[in-house]
GROMACS .gro file of C-alpha atoms in nm:
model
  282
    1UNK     CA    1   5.300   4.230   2.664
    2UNK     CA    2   5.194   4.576   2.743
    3UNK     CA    3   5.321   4.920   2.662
    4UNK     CA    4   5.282   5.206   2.931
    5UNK     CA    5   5.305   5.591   2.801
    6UNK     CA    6   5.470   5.868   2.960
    7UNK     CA    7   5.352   6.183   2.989
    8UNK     CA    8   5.655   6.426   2.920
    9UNK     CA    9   5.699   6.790   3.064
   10UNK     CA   10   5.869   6.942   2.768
   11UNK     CA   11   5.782   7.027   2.460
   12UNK     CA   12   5.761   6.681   2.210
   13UNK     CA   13   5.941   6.923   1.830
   14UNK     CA   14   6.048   7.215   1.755
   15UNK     CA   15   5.786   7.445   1.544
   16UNK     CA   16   5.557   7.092   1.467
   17UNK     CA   17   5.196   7.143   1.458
   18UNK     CA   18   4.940   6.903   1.614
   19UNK     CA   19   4.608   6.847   1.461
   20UNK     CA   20   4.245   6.887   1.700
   21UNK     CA   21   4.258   7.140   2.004
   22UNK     CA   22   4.584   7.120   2.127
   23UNK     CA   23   4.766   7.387   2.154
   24UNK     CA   24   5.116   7.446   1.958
   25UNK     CA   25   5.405   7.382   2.097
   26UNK     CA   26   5.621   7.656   2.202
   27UNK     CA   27   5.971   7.677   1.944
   28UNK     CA   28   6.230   7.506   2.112
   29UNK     CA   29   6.466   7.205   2.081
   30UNK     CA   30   6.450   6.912   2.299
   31UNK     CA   31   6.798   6.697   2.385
   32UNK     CA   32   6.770   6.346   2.292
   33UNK     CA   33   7.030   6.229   2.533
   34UNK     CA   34   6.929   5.980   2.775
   35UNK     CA   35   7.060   6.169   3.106
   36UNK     CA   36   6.809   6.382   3.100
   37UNK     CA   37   6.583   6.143   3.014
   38UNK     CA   38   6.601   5.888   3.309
   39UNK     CA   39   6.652   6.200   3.589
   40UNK     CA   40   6.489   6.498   3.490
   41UNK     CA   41   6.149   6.367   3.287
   42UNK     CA   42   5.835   6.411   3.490
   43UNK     CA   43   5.652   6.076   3.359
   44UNK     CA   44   5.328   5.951   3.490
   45UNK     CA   45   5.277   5.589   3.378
   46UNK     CA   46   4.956   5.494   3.230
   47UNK     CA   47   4.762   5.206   3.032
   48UNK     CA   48   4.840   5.373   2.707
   49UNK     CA   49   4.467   5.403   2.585
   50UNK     CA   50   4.565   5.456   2.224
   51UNK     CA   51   4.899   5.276   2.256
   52UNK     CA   52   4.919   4.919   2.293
   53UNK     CA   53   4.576   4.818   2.218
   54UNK     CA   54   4.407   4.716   1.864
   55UNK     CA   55   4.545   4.511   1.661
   56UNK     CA   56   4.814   4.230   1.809
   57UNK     CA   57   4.950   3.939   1.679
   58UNK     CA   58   5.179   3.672   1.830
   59UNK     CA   59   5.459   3.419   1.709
   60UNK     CA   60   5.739   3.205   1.894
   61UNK     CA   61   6.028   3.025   1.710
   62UNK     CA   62   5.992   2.679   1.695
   63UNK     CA   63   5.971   2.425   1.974
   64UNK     CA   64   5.670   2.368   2.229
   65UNK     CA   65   5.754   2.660   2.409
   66UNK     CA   66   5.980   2.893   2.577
   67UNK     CA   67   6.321   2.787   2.682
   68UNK     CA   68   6.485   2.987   2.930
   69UNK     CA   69   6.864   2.938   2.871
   70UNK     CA   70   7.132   2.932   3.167
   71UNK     CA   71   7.200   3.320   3.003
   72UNK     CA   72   6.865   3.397   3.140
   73UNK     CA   73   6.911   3.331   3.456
   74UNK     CA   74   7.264   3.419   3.539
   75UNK     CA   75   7.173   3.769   3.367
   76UNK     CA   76   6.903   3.855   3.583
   77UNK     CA   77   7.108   3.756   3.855
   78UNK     CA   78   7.374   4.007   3.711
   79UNK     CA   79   7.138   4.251   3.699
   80UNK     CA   80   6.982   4.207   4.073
   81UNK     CA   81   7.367   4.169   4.178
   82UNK     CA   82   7.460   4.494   4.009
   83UNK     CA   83   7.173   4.728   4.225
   84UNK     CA   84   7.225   4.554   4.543
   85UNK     CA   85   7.624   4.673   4.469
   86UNK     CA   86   7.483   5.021   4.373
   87UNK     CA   87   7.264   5.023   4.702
   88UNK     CA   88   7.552   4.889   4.895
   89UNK     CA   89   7.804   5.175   4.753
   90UNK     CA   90   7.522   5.453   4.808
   91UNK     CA   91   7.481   5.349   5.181
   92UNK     CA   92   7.823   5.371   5.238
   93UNK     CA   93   7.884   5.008   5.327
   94UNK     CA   94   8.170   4.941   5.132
   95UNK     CA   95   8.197   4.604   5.278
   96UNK     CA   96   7.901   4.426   5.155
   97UNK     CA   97   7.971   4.637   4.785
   98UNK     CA   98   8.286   4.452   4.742
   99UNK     CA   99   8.149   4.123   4.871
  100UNK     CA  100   7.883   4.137   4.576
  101UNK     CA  101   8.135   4.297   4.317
  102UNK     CA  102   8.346   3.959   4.366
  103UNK     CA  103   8.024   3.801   4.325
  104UNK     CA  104   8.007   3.962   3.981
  105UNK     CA  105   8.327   3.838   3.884
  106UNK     CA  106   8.283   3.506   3.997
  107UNK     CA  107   7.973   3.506   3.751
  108UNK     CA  108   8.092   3.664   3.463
  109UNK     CA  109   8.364   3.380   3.455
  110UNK     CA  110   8.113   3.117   3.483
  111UNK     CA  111   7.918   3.267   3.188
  112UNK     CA  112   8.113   3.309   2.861
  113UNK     CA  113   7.877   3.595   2.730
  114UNK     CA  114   7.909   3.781   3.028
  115UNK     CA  115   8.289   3.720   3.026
  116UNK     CA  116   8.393   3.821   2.712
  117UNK     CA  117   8.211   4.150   2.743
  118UNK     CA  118   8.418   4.229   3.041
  119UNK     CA  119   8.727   4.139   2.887
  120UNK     CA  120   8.618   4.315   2.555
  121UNK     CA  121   8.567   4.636   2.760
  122UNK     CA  122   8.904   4.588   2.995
  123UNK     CA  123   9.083   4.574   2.690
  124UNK     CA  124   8.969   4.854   2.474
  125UNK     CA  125   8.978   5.063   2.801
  126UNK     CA  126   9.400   4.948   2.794
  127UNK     CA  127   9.403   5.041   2.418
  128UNK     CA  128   9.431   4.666   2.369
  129UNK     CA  129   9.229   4.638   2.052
  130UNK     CA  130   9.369   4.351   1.876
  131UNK     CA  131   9.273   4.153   2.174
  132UNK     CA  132   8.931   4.390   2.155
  133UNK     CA  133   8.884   4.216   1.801
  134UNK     CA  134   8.961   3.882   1.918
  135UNK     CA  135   8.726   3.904   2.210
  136UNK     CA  136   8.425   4.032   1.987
  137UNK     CA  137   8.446   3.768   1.689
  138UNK     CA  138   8.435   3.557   1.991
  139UNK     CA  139   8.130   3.682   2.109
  140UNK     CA  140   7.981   3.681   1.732
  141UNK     CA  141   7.999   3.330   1.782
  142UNK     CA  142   7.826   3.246   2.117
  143UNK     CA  143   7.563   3.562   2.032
  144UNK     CA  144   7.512   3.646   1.673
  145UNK     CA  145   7.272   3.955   1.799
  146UNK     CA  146   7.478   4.074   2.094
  147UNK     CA  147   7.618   4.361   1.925
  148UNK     CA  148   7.261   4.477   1.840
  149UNK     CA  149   7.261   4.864   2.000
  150UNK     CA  150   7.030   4.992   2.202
  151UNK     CA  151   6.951   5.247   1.979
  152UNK     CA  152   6.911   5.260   1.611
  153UNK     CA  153   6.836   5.518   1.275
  154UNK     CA  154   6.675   5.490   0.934
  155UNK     CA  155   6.576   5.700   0.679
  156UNK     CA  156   6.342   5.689   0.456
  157UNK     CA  157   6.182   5.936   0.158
  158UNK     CA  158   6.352   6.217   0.410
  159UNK     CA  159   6.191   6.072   0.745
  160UNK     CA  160   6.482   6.039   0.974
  161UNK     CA  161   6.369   5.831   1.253
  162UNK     CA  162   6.615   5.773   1.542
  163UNK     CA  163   6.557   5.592   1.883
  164UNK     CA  164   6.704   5.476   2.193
  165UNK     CA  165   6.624   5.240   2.473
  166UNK     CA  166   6.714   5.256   2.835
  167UNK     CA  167   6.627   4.973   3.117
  168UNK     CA  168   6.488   5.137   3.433
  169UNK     CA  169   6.618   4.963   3.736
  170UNK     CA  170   6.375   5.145   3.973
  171UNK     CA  171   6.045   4.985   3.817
  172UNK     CA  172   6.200   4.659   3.726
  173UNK     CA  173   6.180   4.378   3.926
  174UNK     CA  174   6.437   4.099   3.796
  175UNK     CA  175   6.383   3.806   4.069
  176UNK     CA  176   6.040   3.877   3.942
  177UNK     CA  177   6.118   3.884   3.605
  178UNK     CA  178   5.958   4.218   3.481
  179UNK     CA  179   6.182   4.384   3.336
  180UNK     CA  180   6.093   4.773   3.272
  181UNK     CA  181   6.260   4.986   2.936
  182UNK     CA  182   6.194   5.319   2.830
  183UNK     CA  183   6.213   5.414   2.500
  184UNK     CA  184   6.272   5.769   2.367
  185UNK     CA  185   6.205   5.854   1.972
  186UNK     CA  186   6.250   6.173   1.777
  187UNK     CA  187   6.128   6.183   1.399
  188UNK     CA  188   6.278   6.430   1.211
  189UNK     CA  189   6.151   6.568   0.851
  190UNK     CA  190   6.440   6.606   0.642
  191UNK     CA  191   6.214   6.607   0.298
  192UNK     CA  192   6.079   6.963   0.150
  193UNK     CA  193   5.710   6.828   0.226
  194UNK     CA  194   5.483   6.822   0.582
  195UNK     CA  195   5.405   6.467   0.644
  196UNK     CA  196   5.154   6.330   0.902
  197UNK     CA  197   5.178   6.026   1.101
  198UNK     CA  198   4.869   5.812   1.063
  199UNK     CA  199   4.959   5.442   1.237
  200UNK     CA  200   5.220   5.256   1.398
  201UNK     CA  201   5.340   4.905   1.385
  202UNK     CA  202   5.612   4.739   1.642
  203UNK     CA  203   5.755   4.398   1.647
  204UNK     CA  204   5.836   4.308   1.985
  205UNK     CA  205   6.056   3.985   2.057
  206UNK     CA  206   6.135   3.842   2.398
  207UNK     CA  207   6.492   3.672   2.478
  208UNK     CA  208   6.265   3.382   2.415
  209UNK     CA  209   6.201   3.423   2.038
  210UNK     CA  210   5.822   3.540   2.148
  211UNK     CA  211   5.763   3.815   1.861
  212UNK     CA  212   5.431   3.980   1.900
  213UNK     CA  213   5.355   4.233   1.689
  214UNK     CA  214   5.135   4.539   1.794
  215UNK     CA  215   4.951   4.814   1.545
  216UNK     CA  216   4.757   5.154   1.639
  217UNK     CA  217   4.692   5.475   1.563
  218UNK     CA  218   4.932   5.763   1.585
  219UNK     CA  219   5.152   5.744   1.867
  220UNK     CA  220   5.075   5.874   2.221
  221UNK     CA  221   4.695   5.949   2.114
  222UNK     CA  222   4.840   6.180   1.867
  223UNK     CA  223   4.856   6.204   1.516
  224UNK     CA  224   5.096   6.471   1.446
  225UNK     CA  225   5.214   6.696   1.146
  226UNK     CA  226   5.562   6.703   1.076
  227UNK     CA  227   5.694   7.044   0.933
  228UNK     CA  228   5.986   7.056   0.665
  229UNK     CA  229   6.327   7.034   0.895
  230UNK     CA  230   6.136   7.005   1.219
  231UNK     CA  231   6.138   6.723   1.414
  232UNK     CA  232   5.866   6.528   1.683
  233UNK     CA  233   5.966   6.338   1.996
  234UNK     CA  234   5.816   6.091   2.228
  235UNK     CA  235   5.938   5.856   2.506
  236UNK     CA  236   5.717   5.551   2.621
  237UNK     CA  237   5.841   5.203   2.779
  238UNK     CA  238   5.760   4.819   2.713
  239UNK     CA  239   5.771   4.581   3.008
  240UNK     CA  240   5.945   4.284   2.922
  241UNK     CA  241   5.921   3.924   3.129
  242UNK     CA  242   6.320   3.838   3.024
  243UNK     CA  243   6.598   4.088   3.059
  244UNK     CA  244   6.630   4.114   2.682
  245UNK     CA  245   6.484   4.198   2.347
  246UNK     CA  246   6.441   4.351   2.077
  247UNK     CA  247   6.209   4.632   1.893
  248UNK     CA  248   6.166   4.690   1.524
  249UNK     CA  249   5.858   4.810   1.343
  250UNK     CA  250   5.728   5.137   1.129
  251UNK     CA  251   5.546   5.441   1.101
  252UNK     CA  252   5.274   5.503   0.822
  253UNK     CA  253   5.281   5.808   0.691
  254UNK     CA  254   5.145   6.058   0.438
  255UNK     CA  255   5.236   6.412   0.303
  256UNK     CA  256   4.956   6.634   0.363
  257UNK     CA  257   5.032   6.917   0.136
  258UNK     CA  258   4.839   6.696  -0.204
  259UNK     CA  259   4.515   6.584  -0.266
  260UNK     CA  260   4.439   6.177  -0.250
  261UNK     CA  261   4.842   6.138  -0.106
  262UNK     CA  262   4.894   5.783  -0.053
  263UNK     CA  263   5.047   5.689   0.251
  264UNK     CA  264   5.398   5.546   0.283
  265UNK     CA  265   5.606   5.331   0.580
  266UNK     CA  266   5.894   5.462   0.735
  267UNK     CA  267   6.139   5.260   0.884
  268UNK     CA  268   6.206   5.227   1.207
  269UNK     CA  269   6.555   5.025   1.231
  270UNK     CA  270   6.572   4.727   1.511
  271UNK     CA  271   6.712   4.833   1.842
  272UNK     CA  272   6.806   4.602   2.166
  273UNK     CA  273   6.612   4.632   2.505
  274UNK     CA  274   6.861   4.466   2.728
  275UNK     CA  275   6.970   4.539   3.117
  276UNK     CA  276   7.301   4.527   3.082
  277UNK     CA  277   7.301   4.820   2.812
  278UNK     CA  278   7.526   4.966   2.608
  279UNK     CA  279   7.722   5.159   2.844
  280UNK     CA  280   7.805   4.881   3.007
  281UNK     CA  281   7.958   4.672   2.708
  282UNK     CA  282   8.157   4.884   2.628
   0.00000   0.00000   0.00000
């Protein structure tokens, strides 16, 4: 499991300074909604030299190995379905975009996760919410993680870290199984002290159960100072071989501004990697 940077064309916090001879940012605040994100980003995808490499360590739940479940399967099938439909709509032939929306349908009948999402959604979209409830607990059931979000918060000692996860349909590959998310991150300082962040450490879990968990330094080669109410962003991606995950981990950290500071972890809360996304649940 690899991680690839991105190499972003606007400015990663607002009034932050970055030790070694970069240059300081510009004052400015950067949107963290995901629009702009997937359209108007620049990226250039690279081995992250400093990213994914160091330190790894692997773990699988128990059983002699991975066991792709039917949900596998008919979900990357939902997925490839659901950009041929988009490609079909785009081109204008309406034809072959309903044939593969019935095909949709068909499958999200066969599959119960699949399913009740779609019933979950038509029925908070009618302002049926009792039904809503009933549909969910439903799904608790089948899924005890499905209602993990693709994004996530935490705080800790001040540190407000937030993130969110998007799957990029034009680098995946899903009869292939790679499955391509981005990940966007902002880190804001809500404590009276600067604090610098010195390592990172992600736990990265497959729809398998693989967990594999990954440590380095700083984060995009950096190792940046975090100003009192300022915040730092980032965006990079994790390739995935099933259509789902998940990502938890945490930043180490110390304030700057005292002698022989010992370094504390910050949270950062599990979020879901997952193709069909949140948008789409509901």
């Amino acid at each position: 499991m690899h991680s690839l940077s991105f190499k972003v064309s606007t400015h990663y916090c607002a009034r932050c300074r970055l030790p070694g001879p970069e240059s300081e940012p510009r004052p400015g605040r950067v949107g963290f909604g995901f629009r702009s994100f997937r359209r108007g980003v620049r990226v250039a995808a690279e081995s992250e030299r400093n990213g994914w490499s160091g330190s790894r360590s692997s773990s699988q739940s128990p059983g002699p190995g991975p066991r792709p479940s039917s949900f596998l399967s008919r979900s990357q099938t939902y997925a490839l379905l659901k950009q041929q439909m988009e490609v079909a709509a785009k081109s204008e032939d309406y034809e072959e975009a309903a044939r593969i929306r019935d095909s949709l349908k068909m499958l999200e009948k066969e599959e119960p996760v699949l399913w009740l999402r779609r019933l979950i959604k038509e029925a908070v979209a009618e302002e049926r919410f009792e039904d809503a409830a009933n549909y969910r607990d439903e799904l608790k059931e089948i899924t005890p993680h499905a209602f993990l979000k693709c994004s996530s918060d935490a705080t800790t000692l001040g540190i407000w870290v937030q993130v969110r996860s998007v799957y990029i349909e034009g680098r995946s590959q899903p009869s292939k199984g790679q499955h391509f998310f981005a990940y966007r991150i902002r880190i804001t300082n809500n404590s009276d002290r600067p604090v610098q962040l010195l390592r990172r450490h992600w736990i990265v879990t497959d729809a398998n159960g693989k967990s594999e968990n990954v440590w380095g330094i700083g984060v995009i080669g950096q190792q940046p100072v975090i100003l009192p109410q300022t915040s730092f962003e980032y965006s990079s991606a994790c390739p995935l071989s099933t259509p789902t995950g998940r990502m938890e981990g945490d930043f180490e950290m110390k304030h700057i501004n005292r002698l022989s500071s010992q370094s504390f972890n910050v949270a950062i809360a599990p979020f879901s990697l997952a193709i069909l996304g949140d948008d789409d649940f509901l």
